[in-house]
């Protein structure tokens, strides 16, 4: 059965404390892996798409990487405005993970 | 650019009534629109995919007679929850895409449905 698992479920960081979020997947034929940011009560906001192992993409303090079994979202020197739930989704059919709720404390 | 709106943003209805939710792409034409449901503390679950002018494709386990989807134009899709019950209470989110795949989806702000 295809699955997408994100860890940790919740993460609290001090401002400036870098960390990584994990998205593990087991799908038979990955056609793309997506990262989104979701603020409370709002729809997801697109961040990145990764297509093949070894691919990396960056945007401001965020960097996404992809291997054959998982993806990482690295957050460098986070700020309070980075607080949100970060979702990954995989395209075989289309499955979202349950997300990591990130809180950055000033 | 790439703004998607939903209306209403929240709705409360009585059990047994039907509720219509609109999803509009405001500044682009959407070849494909997707509808998702999100329960508290859970992730988004894809309910159906709709292409303009054709019948929606529903995911396994989603009742097509209960969740009616109409994609009448390249900027408007509607989801009607028929004979709503309390277990249908959820956060419904649409997304719109200019392509046929899942890439480049622009999400709406969501509609909170509460069925009493």
JSON list of C-alpha atoms in Angstrom, two decimals:
[
{"chain": "A", "resi": 1, "resn": "UNK", "atom": "CA", "xyz": [0.00, 0.00, 0.00]},
{"chain": "A", "resi": 2, "resn": "UNK", "atom": "CA", "xyz": [1.31, 3.42, -0.94]},
{"chain": "A", "resi": 3, "resn": "UNK", "atom": "CA", "xyz": [2.20, 5.59, 2.03]},
{"chain": "A", "resi": 4, "resn": "UNK", "atom": "CA", "xyz": [3.60, 8.99, 2.83]},
{"chain": "A", "resi": 5, "resn": "UNK", "atom": "CA", "xyz": [4.93, 9.55, 6.34]},
{"chain": "A", "resi": 6, "resn": "UNK", "atom": "CA", "xyz": [6.22, 12.83, 7.73]},
{"chain": "A", "resi": 7, "resn": "UNK", "atom": "CA", "xyz": [8.31, 13.30, 10.82]},
{"chain": "A", "resi": 8, "resn": "UNK", "atom": "CA", "xyz": [8.39, 14.77, 13.32]},
{"chain": "A", "resi": 9, "resn": "UNK", "atom": "CA", "xyz": [4.71, 15.56, 13.80]},
{"chain": "A", "resi": 10, "resn": "UNK", "atom": "CA", "xyz": [5.62, 18.77, 15.57]},
{"chain": "A", "resi": 11, "resn": "UNK", "atom": "CA", "xyz": [8.84, 20.71, 15.91]},
{"chain": "A", "resi": 12, "resn": "UNK", "atom": "CA", "xyz": [9.67, 23.71, 18.06]},
{"chain": "A", "resi": 13, "resn": "UNK", "atom": "CA", "xyz": [12.79, 25.66, 17.20]},
{"chain": "A", "resi": 14, "resn": "UNK", "atom": "CA", "xyz": [14.44, 28.73, 18.56]},
{"chain": "A", "resi": 15, "resn": "UNK", "atom": "CA", "xyz": [14.84, 31.50, 16.02]},
{"chain": "A", "resi": 16, "resn": "UNK", "atom": "CA", "xyz": [18.05, 30.80, 14.12]},
{"chain": "A", "resi": 17, "resn": "UNK", "atom": "CA", "xyz": [18.15, 27.10, 15.06]},
{"chain": "A", "resi": 18, "resn": "UNK", "atom": "CA", "xyz": [18.41, 25.13, 11.82]},
{"chain": "A", "resi": 19, "resn": "UNK", "atom": "CA", "xyz": [16.73, 21.74, 11.41]},
{"chain": "A", "resi": 20, "resn": "UNK", "atom": "CA", "xyz": [15.27, 19.31, 8.89]},
{"chain": "A", "resi": 21, "resn": "UNK", "atom": "CA", "xyz": [11.85, 17.83, 8.26]},
{"chain": "A", "resi": 22, "resn": "UNK", "atom": "CA", "xyz": [11.48, 14.35, 6.81]},
{"chain": "A", "resi": 23, "resn": "UNK", "atom": "CA", "xyz": [9.05, 12.91, 4.26]},
{"chain": "A", "resi": 24, "resn": "UNK", "atom": "CA", "xyz": [9.32, 9.16, 3.68]},
{"chain": "A", "resi": 25, "resn": "UNK", "atom": "CA", "xyz": [7.37, 7.51, 0.92]},
{"chain": "A", "resi": 26, "resn": "UNK", "atom": "CA", "xyz": [6.60, 4.08, -0.40]},
{"chain": "A", "resi": 27, "resn": "UNK", "atom": "CA", "xyz": [4.97, 4.42, -3.79]},
{"chain": "A", "resi": 28, "resn": "UNK", "atom": "CA", "xyz": [5.42, 2.12, -6.72]},
{"chain": "A", "resi": 29, "resn": "UNK", "atom": "CA", "xyz": [6.14, 4.76, -9.30]},
{"chain": "A", "resi": 30, "resn": "UNK", "atom": "CA", "xyz": [7.08, 8.23, -8.08]},
{"chain": "A", "resi": 31, "resn": "UNK", "atom": "CA", "xyz": [6.39, 10.89, -10.67]},
{"chain": "A", "resi": 32, "resn": "UNK", "atom": "CA", "xyz": [7.04, 13.86, -8.41]},
{"chain": "A", "resi": 33, "resn": "UNK", "atom": "CA", "xyz": [7.37, 14.91, -4.80]},
{"chain": "A", "resi": 34, "resn": "UNK", "atom": "CA", "xyz": [5.91, 18.22, -3.68]},
{"chain": "A", "resi": 35, "resn": "UNK", "atom": "CA", "xyz": [6.42, 20.40, -0.63]},
{"chain": "A", "resi": 36, "resn": "UNK", "atom": "CA", "xyz": [3.77, 22.85, 0.56]},
{"chain": "A", "resi": 37, "resn": "UNK", "atom": "CA", "xyz": [3.37, 25.25, 3.44]},
{"chain": "A", "resi": 38, "resn": "UNK", "atom": "CA", "xyz": [-0.04, 25.52, 5.10]},
{"chain": "A", "resi": 39, "resn": "UNK", "atom": "CA", "xyz": [-1.04, 28.22, 7.54]},
{"chain": "A", "resi": 40, "resn": "UNK", "atom": "CA", "xyz": [-3.95, 27.57, 9.93]},
{"chain": "A", "resi": 41, "resn": "UNK", "atom": "CA", "xyz": [-7.34, 27.79, 8.22]},
{"chain": "A", "resi": 42, "resn": "UNK", "atom": "CA", "xyz": [-5.83, 28.27, 4.77]},
{"chain": "A", "resi": 43, "resn": "UNK", "atom": "CA", "xyz": [-5.05, 26.21, 1.72]},
{"chain": "A", "resi": 44, "resn": "UNK", "atom": "CA", "xyz": [-1.54, 24.92, 1.03]},
{"chain": "A", "resi": 45, "resn": "UNK", "atom": "CA", "xyz": [1.00, 27.17, -0.64]},
{"chain": "A", "resi": 46, "resn": "UNK", "atom": "CA", "xyz": [3.33, 25.53, -3.14]},
{"chain": "A", "resi": 47, "resn": "UNK", "atom": "CA", "xyz": [7.03, 25.48, -2.30]},
{"chain": "A", "resi": 48, "resn": "UNK", "atom": "CA", "xyz": [8.91, 22.91, -4.41]},
{"chain": "A", "resi": 49, "resn": "UNK", "atom": "CA", "xyz": [8.60, 20.02, -6.81]},
{"chain": "A", "resi": 50, "resn": "UNK", "atom": "CA", "xyz": [11.32, 17.35, -6.99]},
{"chain": "A", "resi": 51, "resn": "UNK", "atom": "CA", "xyz": [11.38, 14.68, -9.67]},
{"chain": "A", "resi": 52, "resn": "UNK", "atom": "CA", "xyz": [14.47, 12.54, -9.30]},
{"chain": "A", "resi": 53, "resn": "UNK", "atom": "CA", "xyz": [16.86, 11.29, -6.62]},
{"chain": "A", "resi": 54, "resn": "UNK", "atom": "CA", "xyz": [19.69, 13.70, -6.02]},
{"chain": "A", "resi": 55, "resn": "UNK", "atom": "CA", "xyz": [17.67, 16.74, -7.01]},
{"chain": "A", "resi": 56, "resn": "UNK", "atom": "CA", "xyz": [17.81, 19.78, -4.74]},
{"chain": "A", "resi": 57, "resn": "UNK", "atom": "CA", "xyz": [15.87, 23.05, -4.77]},
{"chain": "A", "resi": 58, "resn": "UNK", "atom": "CA", "xyz": [16.23, 26.16, -2.64]},
{"chain": "A", "resi": 59, "resn": "UNK", "atom": "CA", "xyz": [14.06, 29.11, -1.78]},
{"chain": "A", "resi": 60, "resn": "UNK", "atom": "CA", "xyz": [15.17, 31.64, 0.80]},
{"chain": "A", "resi": 61, "resn": "UNK", "atom": "CA", "xyz": [15.75, 29.70, 4.04]},
{"chain": "A", "resi": 62, "resn": "UNK", "atom": "CA", "xyz": [14.34, 26.44, 2.68]},
{"chain": "A", "resi": 63, "resn": "UNK", "atom": "CA", "xyz": [16.11, 23.70, 0.80]},
{"chain": "A", "resi": 64, "resn": "UNK", "atom": "CA", "xyz": [14.46, 20.49, -0.38]},
{"chain": "A", "resi": 65, "resn": "UNK", "atom": "CA", "xyz": [16.32, 17.31, -1.26]},
{"chain": "A", "resi": 66, "resn": "UNK", "atom": "CA", "xyz": [15.18, 13.96, -2.61]},
{"chain": "A", "resi": 67, "resn": "UNK", "atom": "CA", "xyz": [16.44, 10.39, -2.39]},
{"chain": "A", "resi": 68, "resn": "UNK", "atom": "CA", "xyz": [14.82, 7.20, -3.63]},
{"chain": "A", "resi": 69, "resn": "UNK", "atom": "CA", "xyz": [12.92, 6.73, -0.37]},
{"chain": "A", "resi": 70, "resn": "UNK", "atom": "CA", "xyz": [12.63, 10.11, 1.29]},
{"chain": "A", "resi": 71, "resn": "UNK", "atom": "CA", "xyz": [12.81, 13.84, 1.01]},
{"chain": "A", "resi": 72, "resn": "UNK", "atom": "CA", "xyz": [14.13, 16.39, 3.46]},
{"chain": "A", "resi": 73, "resn": "UNK", "atom": "CA", "xyz": [13.12, 19.99, 3.90]},
{"chain": "A", "resi": 74, "resn": "UNK", "atom": "CA", "xyz": [16.02, 21.82, 5.50]},
{"chain": "A", "resi": 75, "resn": "UNK", "atom": "CA", "xyz": [15.28, 25.07, 7.27]},
{"chain": "A", "resi": 76, "resn": "UNK", "atom": "CA", "xyz": [18.29, 27.30, 7.83]},
{"chain": "A", "resi": 77, "resn": "UNK", "atom": "CA", "xyz": [18.19, 29.98, 10.52]},
{"chain": "A", "resi": 78, "resn": "UNK", "atom": "CA", "xyz": [14.40, 29.98, 10.75]},
{"chain": "A", "resi": 79, "resn": "UNK", "atom": "CA", "xyz": [12.38, 33.03, 11.70]},
{"chain": "A", "resi": 80, "resn": "UNK", "atom": "CA", "xyz": [9.02, 33.17, 13.53]},
{"chain": "A", "resi": 81, "resn": "UNK", "atom": "CA", "xyz": [7.25, 33.81, 10.22]},
{"chain": "A", "resi": 82, "resn": "UNK", "atom": "CA", "xyz": [8.35, 30.35, 9.08]},
{"chain": "A", "resi": 83, "resn": "UNK", "atom": "CA", "xyz": [5.95, 28.87, 11.63]},
{"chain": "A", "resi": 84, "resn": "UNK", "atom": "CA", "xyz": [3.40, 26.78, 9.71]},
{"chain": "A", "resi": 85, "resn": "UNK", "atom": "CA", "xyz": [2.54, 23.20, 8.85]},
{"chain": "A", "resi": 86, "resn": "UNK", "atom": "CA", "xyz": [4.74, 21.80, 6.12]},
{"chain": "A", "resi": 87, "resn": "UNK", "atom": "CA", "xyz": [3.17, 19.15, 3.92]},
{"chain": "A", "resi": 88, "resn": "UNK", "atom": "CA", "xyz": [4.71, 16.84, 1.40]},
{"chain": "A", "resi": 89, "resn": "UNK", "atom": "CA", "xyz": [2.79, 15.06, -1.32]},
{"chain": "A", "resi": 90, "resn": "UNK", "atom": "CA", "xyz": [3.80, 12.37, -3.77]},
{"chain": "A", "resi": 91, "resn": "UNK", "atom": "CA", "xyz": [2.51, 11.79, -7.24]},
{"chain": "A", "resi": 92, "resn": "UNK", "atom": "CA", "xyz": [1.90, 8.20, -8.13]},
{"chain": "A", "resi": 93, "resn": "UNK", "atom": "CA", "xyz": [-1.72, 8.78, -7.69]},
{"chain": "A", "resi": 94, "resn": "UNK", "atom": "CA", "xyz": [-1.63, 11.78, -5.34]},
{"chain": "A", "resi": 95, "resn": "UNK", "atom": "CA", "xyz": [-1.11, 11.44, -1.60]},
{"chain": "A", "resi": 96, "resn": "UNK", "atom": "CA", "xyz": [-0.40, 14.03, 1.04]},
{"chain": "A", "resi": 97, "resn": "UNK", "atom": "CA", "xyz": [1.50, 13.32, 4.22]},
{"chain": "A", "resi": 98, "resn": "UNK", "atom": "CA", "xyz": [0.08, 14.36, 7.58]},
{"chain": "A", "resi": 99, "resn": "UNK", "atom": "CA", "xyz": [2.46, 17.26, 7.88]},
{"chain": "A", "resi": 100, "resn": "UNK", "atom": "CA", "xyz": [4.97, 18.67, 10.34]},
{"chain": "A", "resi": 101, "resn": "UNK", "atom": "CA", "xyz": [3.80, 21.54, 12.47]},
{"chain": "A", "resi": 102, "resn": "UNK", "atom": "CA", "xyz": [6.72, 23.93, 12.88]},
{"chain": "A", "resi": 103, "resn": "UNK", "atom": "CA", "xyz": [6.83, 26.59, 15.56]},
{"chain": "A", "resi": 104, "resn": "UNK", "atom": "CA", "xyz": [9.73, 29.03, 15.60]},
{"chain": "A", "resi": 105, "resn": "UNK", "atom": "CA", "xyz": [10.12, 30.84, 18.91]},
{"chain": "A", "resi": 106, "resn": "UNK", "atom": "CA", "xyz": [11.60, 34.36, 18.90]},
{"chain": "B", "resi": 1, "resn": "UNK", "atom": "CA", "xyz": [-1.16, 36.03, -10.10]},
{"chain": "B", "resi": 2, "resn": "UNK", "atom": "CA", "xyz": [-2.55, 32.49, -9.79]},
{"chain": "B", "resi": 3, "resn": "UNK", "atom": "CA", "xyz": [-5.26, 33.29, -7.26]},
{"chain": "B", "resi": 4, "resn": "UNK", "atom": "CA", "xyz": [-7.96, 30.78, -6.39]},
{"chain": "B", "resi": 5, "resn": "UNK", "atom": "CA", "xyz": [-10.98, 31.76, -4.35]},
{"chain": "B", "resi": 6, "resn": "UNK", "atom": "CA", "xyz": [-13.62, 29.71, -2.58]},
{"chain": "B", "resi": 7, "resn": "UNK", "atom": "CA", "xyz": [-17.08, 30.69, -1.48]},
{"chain": "B", "resi": 8, "resn": "UNK", "atom": "CA", "xyz": [-18.31, 30.52, 1.14]},
{"chain": "B", "resi": 9, "resn": "UNK", "atom": "CA", "xyz": [-15.36, 30.47, 3.52]},
{"chain": "B", "resi": 10, "resn": "UNK", "atom": "CA", "xyz": [-17.52, 28.81, 6.15]},
{"chain": "B", "resi": 11, "resn": "UNK", "atom": "CA", "xyz": [-21.01, 27.40, 6.28]},
{"chain": "B", "resi": 12, "resn": "UNK", "atom": "CA", "xyz": [-23.23, 25.85, 8.91]},
{"chain": "B", "resi": 13, "resn": "UNK", "atom": "CA", "xyz": [-26.19, 23.78, 7.82]},
{"chain": "B", "resi": 14, "resn": "UNK", "atom": "CA", "xyz": [-28.73, 21.38, 9.22]},
{"chain": "B", "resi": 15, "resn": "UNK", "atom": "CA", "xyz": [-28.47, 17.65, 8.69]},
{"chain": "B", "resi": 16, "resn": "UNK", "atom": "CA", "xyz": [-30.22, 16.57, 5.50]},
{"chain": "B", "resi": 17, "resn": "UNK", "atom": "CA", "xyz": [-29.72, 19.79, 3.58]},
{"chain": "B", "resi": 18, "resn": "UNK", "atom": "CA", "xyz": [-27.44, 20.30, 0.58]},
{"chain": "B", "resi": 19, "resn": "UNK", "atom": "CA", "xyz": [-24.56, 22.74, 0.45]},
{"chain": "B", "resi": 20, "resn": "UNK", "atom": "CA", "xyz": [-22.79, 24.15, -2.62]},
{"chain": "B", "resi": 21, "resn": "UNK", "atom": "CA", "xyz": [-19.18, 25.33, -2.51]},
{"chain": "B", "resi": 22, "resn": "UNK", "atom": "CA", "xyz": [-17.71, 27.37, -5.36]},
{"chain": "B", "resi": 23, "resn": "UNK", "atom": "CA", "xyz": [-14.10, 27.37, -6.49]},
{"chain": "B", "resi": 24, "resn": "UNK", "atom": "CA", "xyz": [-12.92, 30.06, -8.89]},
{"chain": "B", "resi": 25, "resn": "UNK", "atom": "CA", "xyz": [-9.61, 30.74, -10.57]},
{"chain": "B", "resi": 26, "resn": "UNK", "atom": "CA", "xyz": [-9.51, 34.52, -10.64]},
{"chain": "B", "resi": 27, "resn": "UNK", "atom": "CA", "xyz": [-6.67, 35.34, -13.01]},
{"chain": "B", "resi": 28, "resn": "UNK", "atom": "CA", "xyz": [-6.08, 32.22, -15.07]},
{"chain": "B", "resi": 29, "resn": "UNK", "atom": "CA", "xyz": [-7.96, 29.51, -16.86]},
{"chain": "B", "resi": 30, "resn": "UNK", "atom": "CA", "xyz": [-7.92, 26.21, -15.06]},
{"chain": "B", "resi": 31, "resn": "UNK", "atom": "CA", "xyz": [-7.91, 23.11, -17.21]},
{"chain": "B", "resi": 32, "resn": "UNK", "atom": "CA", "xyz": [-8.16, 20.95, -14.14]},
{"chain": "B", "resi": 33, "resn": "UNK", "atom": "CA", "xyz": [-9.57, 21.50, -10.68]},
{"chain": "B", "resi": 34, "resn": "UNK", "atom": "CA", "xyz": [-9.14, 19.24, -7.70]},
{"chain": "B", "resi": 35, "resn": "UNK", "atom": "CA", "xyz": [-11.24, 18.90, -4.56]},
{"chain": "B", "resi": 36, "resn": "UNK", "atom": "CA", "xyz": [-9.76, 17.85, -1.22]},
{"chain": "B", "resi": 37, "resn": "UNK", "atom": "CA", "xyz": [-11.14, 17.21, 2.25]},
{"chain": "B", "resi": 38, "resn": "UNK", "atom": "CA", "xyz": [-9.17, 17.75, 5.42]},
{"chain": "B", "resi": 39, "resn": "UNK", "atom": "CA", "xyz": [-10.30, 16.56, 8.83]},
{"chain": "B", "resi": 40, "resn": "UNK", "atom": "CA", "xyz": [-8.80, 18.10, 11.98]},
{"chain": "B", "resi": 41, "resn": "UNK", "atom": "CA", "xyz": [-5.22, 17.02, 12.59]},
{"chain": "B", "resi": 42, "resn": "UNK", "atom": "CA", "xyz": [-5.26, 14.99, 9.40]},
{"chain": "B", "resi": 43, "resn": "UNK", "atom": "CA", "xyz": [-3.84, 15.57, 5.99]},
{"chain": "B", "resi": 44, "resn": "UNK", "atom": "CA", "xyz": [-5.60, 16.53, 2.79]},
{"chain": "B", "resi": 45, "resn": "UNK", "atom": "CA", "xyz": [-7.36, 13.70, 1.03]},
{"chain": "B", "resi": 46, "resn": "UNK", "atom": "CA", "xyz": [-7.98, 14.03, -2.68]},
{"chain": "B", "resi": 47, "resn": "UNK", "atom": "CA", "xyz": [-11.67, 13.53, -3.36]},
{"chain": "B", "resi": 48, "resn": "UNK", "atom": "CA", "xyz": [-11.98, 14.12, -7.08]},
{"chain": "B", "resi": 49, "resn": "UNK", "atom": "CA", "xyz": [-10.45, 15.61, -10.18]},
{"chain": "B", "resi": 50, "resn": "UNK", "atom": "CA", "xyz": [-12.50, 17.59, -12.65]},
{"chain": "B", "resi": 51, "resn": "UNK", "atom": "CA", "xyz": [-11.74, 18.81, -16.13]},
{"chain": "B", "resi": 52, "resn": "UNK", "atom": "CA", "xyz": [-13.78, 21.52, -17.78]},
{"chain": "B", "resi": 53, "resn": "UNK", "atom": "CA", "xyz": [-16.73, 20.12, -19.67]},
{"chain": "B", "resi": 54, "resn": "UNK", "atom": "CA", "xyz": [-16.32, 16.52, -18.60]},
{"chain": "B", "resi": 55, "resn": "UNK", "atom": "CA", "xyz": [-17.40, 14.34, -15.69]},
{"chain": "B", "resi": 56, "resn": "UNK", "atom": "CA", "xyz": [-15.31, 14.36, -12.55]},
{"chain": "B", "resi": 57, "resn": "UNK", "atom": "CA", "xyz": [-13.10, 11.44, -11.65]},
{"chain": "B", "resi": 58, "resn": "UNK", "atom": "CA", "xyz": [-13.64, 10.37, -8.06]},
{"chain": "B", "resi": 59, "resn": "UNK", "atom": "CA", "xyz": [-11.09, 8.73, -5.79]},
{"chain": "B", "resi": 60, "resn": "UNK", "atom": "CA", "xyz": [-11.83, 5.32, -4.36]},
{"chain": "B", "resi": 61, "resn": "UNK", "atom": "CA", "xyz": [-14.22, 5.50, -1.44]},
{"chain": "B", "resi": 62, "resn": "UNK", "atom": "CA", "xyz": [-15.72, 8.88, -2.36]},
{"chain": "B", "resi": 63, "resn": "UNK", "atom": "CA", "xyz": [-19.45, 8.73, -3.06]},
{"chain": "B", "resi": 64, "resn": "UNK", "atom": "CA", "xyz": [-20.07, 10.45, -6.35]},
{"chain": "B", "resi": 65, "resn": "UNK", "atom": "CA", "xyz": [-23.79, 10.75, -5.68]},
{"chain": "B", "resi": 66, "resn": "UNK", "atom": "CA", "xyz": [-23.13, 12.51, -2.41]},
{"chain": "B", "resi": 67, "resn": "UNK", "atom": "CA", "xyz": [-20.40, 14.85, -3.60]},
{"chain": "B", "resi": 68, "resn": "UNK", "atom": "CA", "xyz": [-21.55, 16.33, -6.89]},
{"chain": "B", "resi": 69, "resn": "UNK", "atom": "CA", "xyz": [-18.91, 18.17, -8.86]},
{"chain": "B", "resi": 70, "resn": "UNK", "atom": "CA", "xyz": [-19.58, 20.47, -11.77]},
{"chain": "B", "resi": 71, "resn": "UNK", "atom": "CA", "xyz": [-16.78, 22.10, -13.77]},
{"chain": "B", "resi": 72, "resn": "UNK", "atom": "CA", "xyz": [-18.87, 24.31, -15.99]},
{"chain": "B", "resi": 73, "resn": "UNK", "atom": "CA", "xyz": [-16.17, 26.68, -17.19]},
{"chain": "B", "resi": 74, "resn": "UNK", "atom": "CA", "xyz": [-12.41, 27.16, -17.17]},
{"chain": "B", "resi": 75, "resn": "UNK", "atom": "CA", "xyz": [-12.70, 29.38, -14.11]},
{"chain": "B", "resi": 76, "resn": "UNK", "atom": "CA", "xyz": [-15.42, 27.76, -12.02]},
{"chain": "B", "resi": 77, "resn": "UNK", "atom": "CA", "xyz": [-15.96, 24.41, -10.35]},
{"chain": "B", "resi": 78, "resn": "UNK", "atom": "CA", "xyz": [-18.61, 23.65, -7.76]},
{"chain": "B", "resi": 79, "resn": "UNK", "atom": "CA", "xyz": [-18.86, 20.93, -5.13]},
{"chain": "B", "resi": 80, "resn": "UNK", "atom": "CA", "xyz": [-22.32, 20.14, -3.80]},
{"chain": "B", "resi": 81, "resn": "UNK", "atom": "CA", "xyz": [-22.57, 18.07, -0.65]},
{"chain": "B", "resi": 82, "resn": "UNK", "atom": "CA", "xyz": [-26.00, 16.48, -0.89]},
{"chain": "B", "resi": 83, "resn": "UNK", "atom": "CA", "xyz": [-28.03, 15.46, 2.16]},
{"chain": "B", "resi": 84, "resn": "UNK", "atom": "CA", "xyz": [-25.22, 16.50, 4.45]},
{"chain": "B", "resi": 85, "resn": "UNK", "atom": "CA", "xyz": [-24.70, 14.74, 7.76]},
{"chain": "B", "resi": 86, "resn": "UNK", "atom": "CA", "xyz": [-22.51, 15.61, 10.74]},
{"chain": "B", "resi": 87, "resn": "UNK", "atom": "CA", "xyz": [-19.79, 13.23, 9.55]},
{"chain": "B", "resi": 88, "resn": "UNK", "atom": "CA", "xyz": [-19.45, 15.41, 6.42]},
{"chain": "B", "resi": 89, "resn": "UNK", "atom": "CA", "xyz": [-18.26, 18.28, 8.58]},
{"chain": "B", "resi": 90, "resn": "UNK", "atom": "CA", "xyz": [-14.78, 19.06, 7.38]},
{"chain": "B", "resi": 91, "resn": "UNK", "atom": "CA", "xyz": [-12.50, 21.58, 5.69]},
{"chain": "B", "resi": 92, "resn": "UNK", "atom": "CA", "xyz": [-12.99, 21.41, 1.92]},
{"chain": "B", "resi": 93, "resn": "UNK", "atom": "CA", "xyz": [-10.19, 22.79, -0.25]},
{"chain": "B", "resi": 94, "resn": "UNK", "atom": "CA", "xyz": [-10.06, 23.15, -4.01]},
{"chain": "B", "resi": 95, "resn": "UNK", "atom": "CA", "xyz": [-7.08, 23.67, -6.23]},
{"chain": "B", "resi": 96, "resn": "UNK", "atom": "CA", "xyz": [-6.75, 24.70, -9.84]},
{"chain": "B", "resi": 97, "resn": "UNK", "atom": "CA", "xyz": [-4.15, 23.84, -12.43]},
{"chain": "B", "resi": 98, "resn": "UNK", "atom": "CA", "xyz": [-3.42, 24.96, -15.96]},
{"chain": "B", "resi": 99, "resn": "UNK", "atom": "CA", "xyz": [-2.16, 21.49, -16.83]},
{"chain": "B", "resi": 100, "resn": "UNK", "atom": "CA", "xyz": [-3.52, 18.00, -16.53]},
{"chain": "B", "resi": 101, "resn": "UNK", "atom": "CA", "xyz": [-1.20, 16.76, -13.83]},
{"chain": "B", "resi": 102, "resn": "UNK", "atom": "CA", "xyz": [-0.76, 17.51, -10.17]},
{"chain": "B", "resi": 103, "resn": "UNK", "atom": "CA", "xyz": [2.06, 19.97, -10.65]},
{"chain": "B", "resi": 104, "resn": "UNK", "atom": "CA", "xyz": [1.40, 23.69, -10.52]},
{"chain": "B", "resi": 105, "resn": "UNK", "atom": "CA", "xyz": [-1.69, 23.40, -8.35]},
{"chain": "B", "resi": 106, "resn": "UNK", "atom": "CA", "xyz": [-2.85, 26.66, -6.81]},
{"chain": "B", "resi": 107, "resn": "UNK", "atom": "CA", "xyz": [-4.96, 26.12, -3.76]},
{"chain": "B", "resi": 108, "resn": "UNK", "atom": "CA", "xyz": [-7.98, 28.01, -2.57]},
{"chain": "B", "resi": 109, "resn": "UNK", "atom": "CA", "xyz": [-8.33, 29.19, 1.03]},
{"chain": "B", "resi": 110, "resn": "UNK", "atom": "CA", "xyz": [-10.77, 26.41, 1.92]},
{"chain": "B", "resi": 111, "resn": "UNK", "atom": "CA", "xyz": [-14.35, 26.18, 3.12]},
{"chain": "B", "resi": 112, "resn": "UNK", "atom": "CA", "xyz": [-15.19, 25.09, 6.65]},
{"chain": "B", "resi": 113, "resn": "UNK", "atom": "CA", "xyz": [-18.43, 23.03, 6.63]},
{"chain": "B", "resi": 114, "resn": "UNK", "atom": "CA", "xyz": [-20.23, 22.28, 9.87]},
{"chain": "B", "resi": 115, "resn": "UNK", "atom": "CA", "xyz": [-23.31, 20.09, 9.72]},
{"chain": "B", "resi": 116, "resn": "UNK", "atom": "CA", "xyz": [-25.52, 20.21, 12.80]}
]
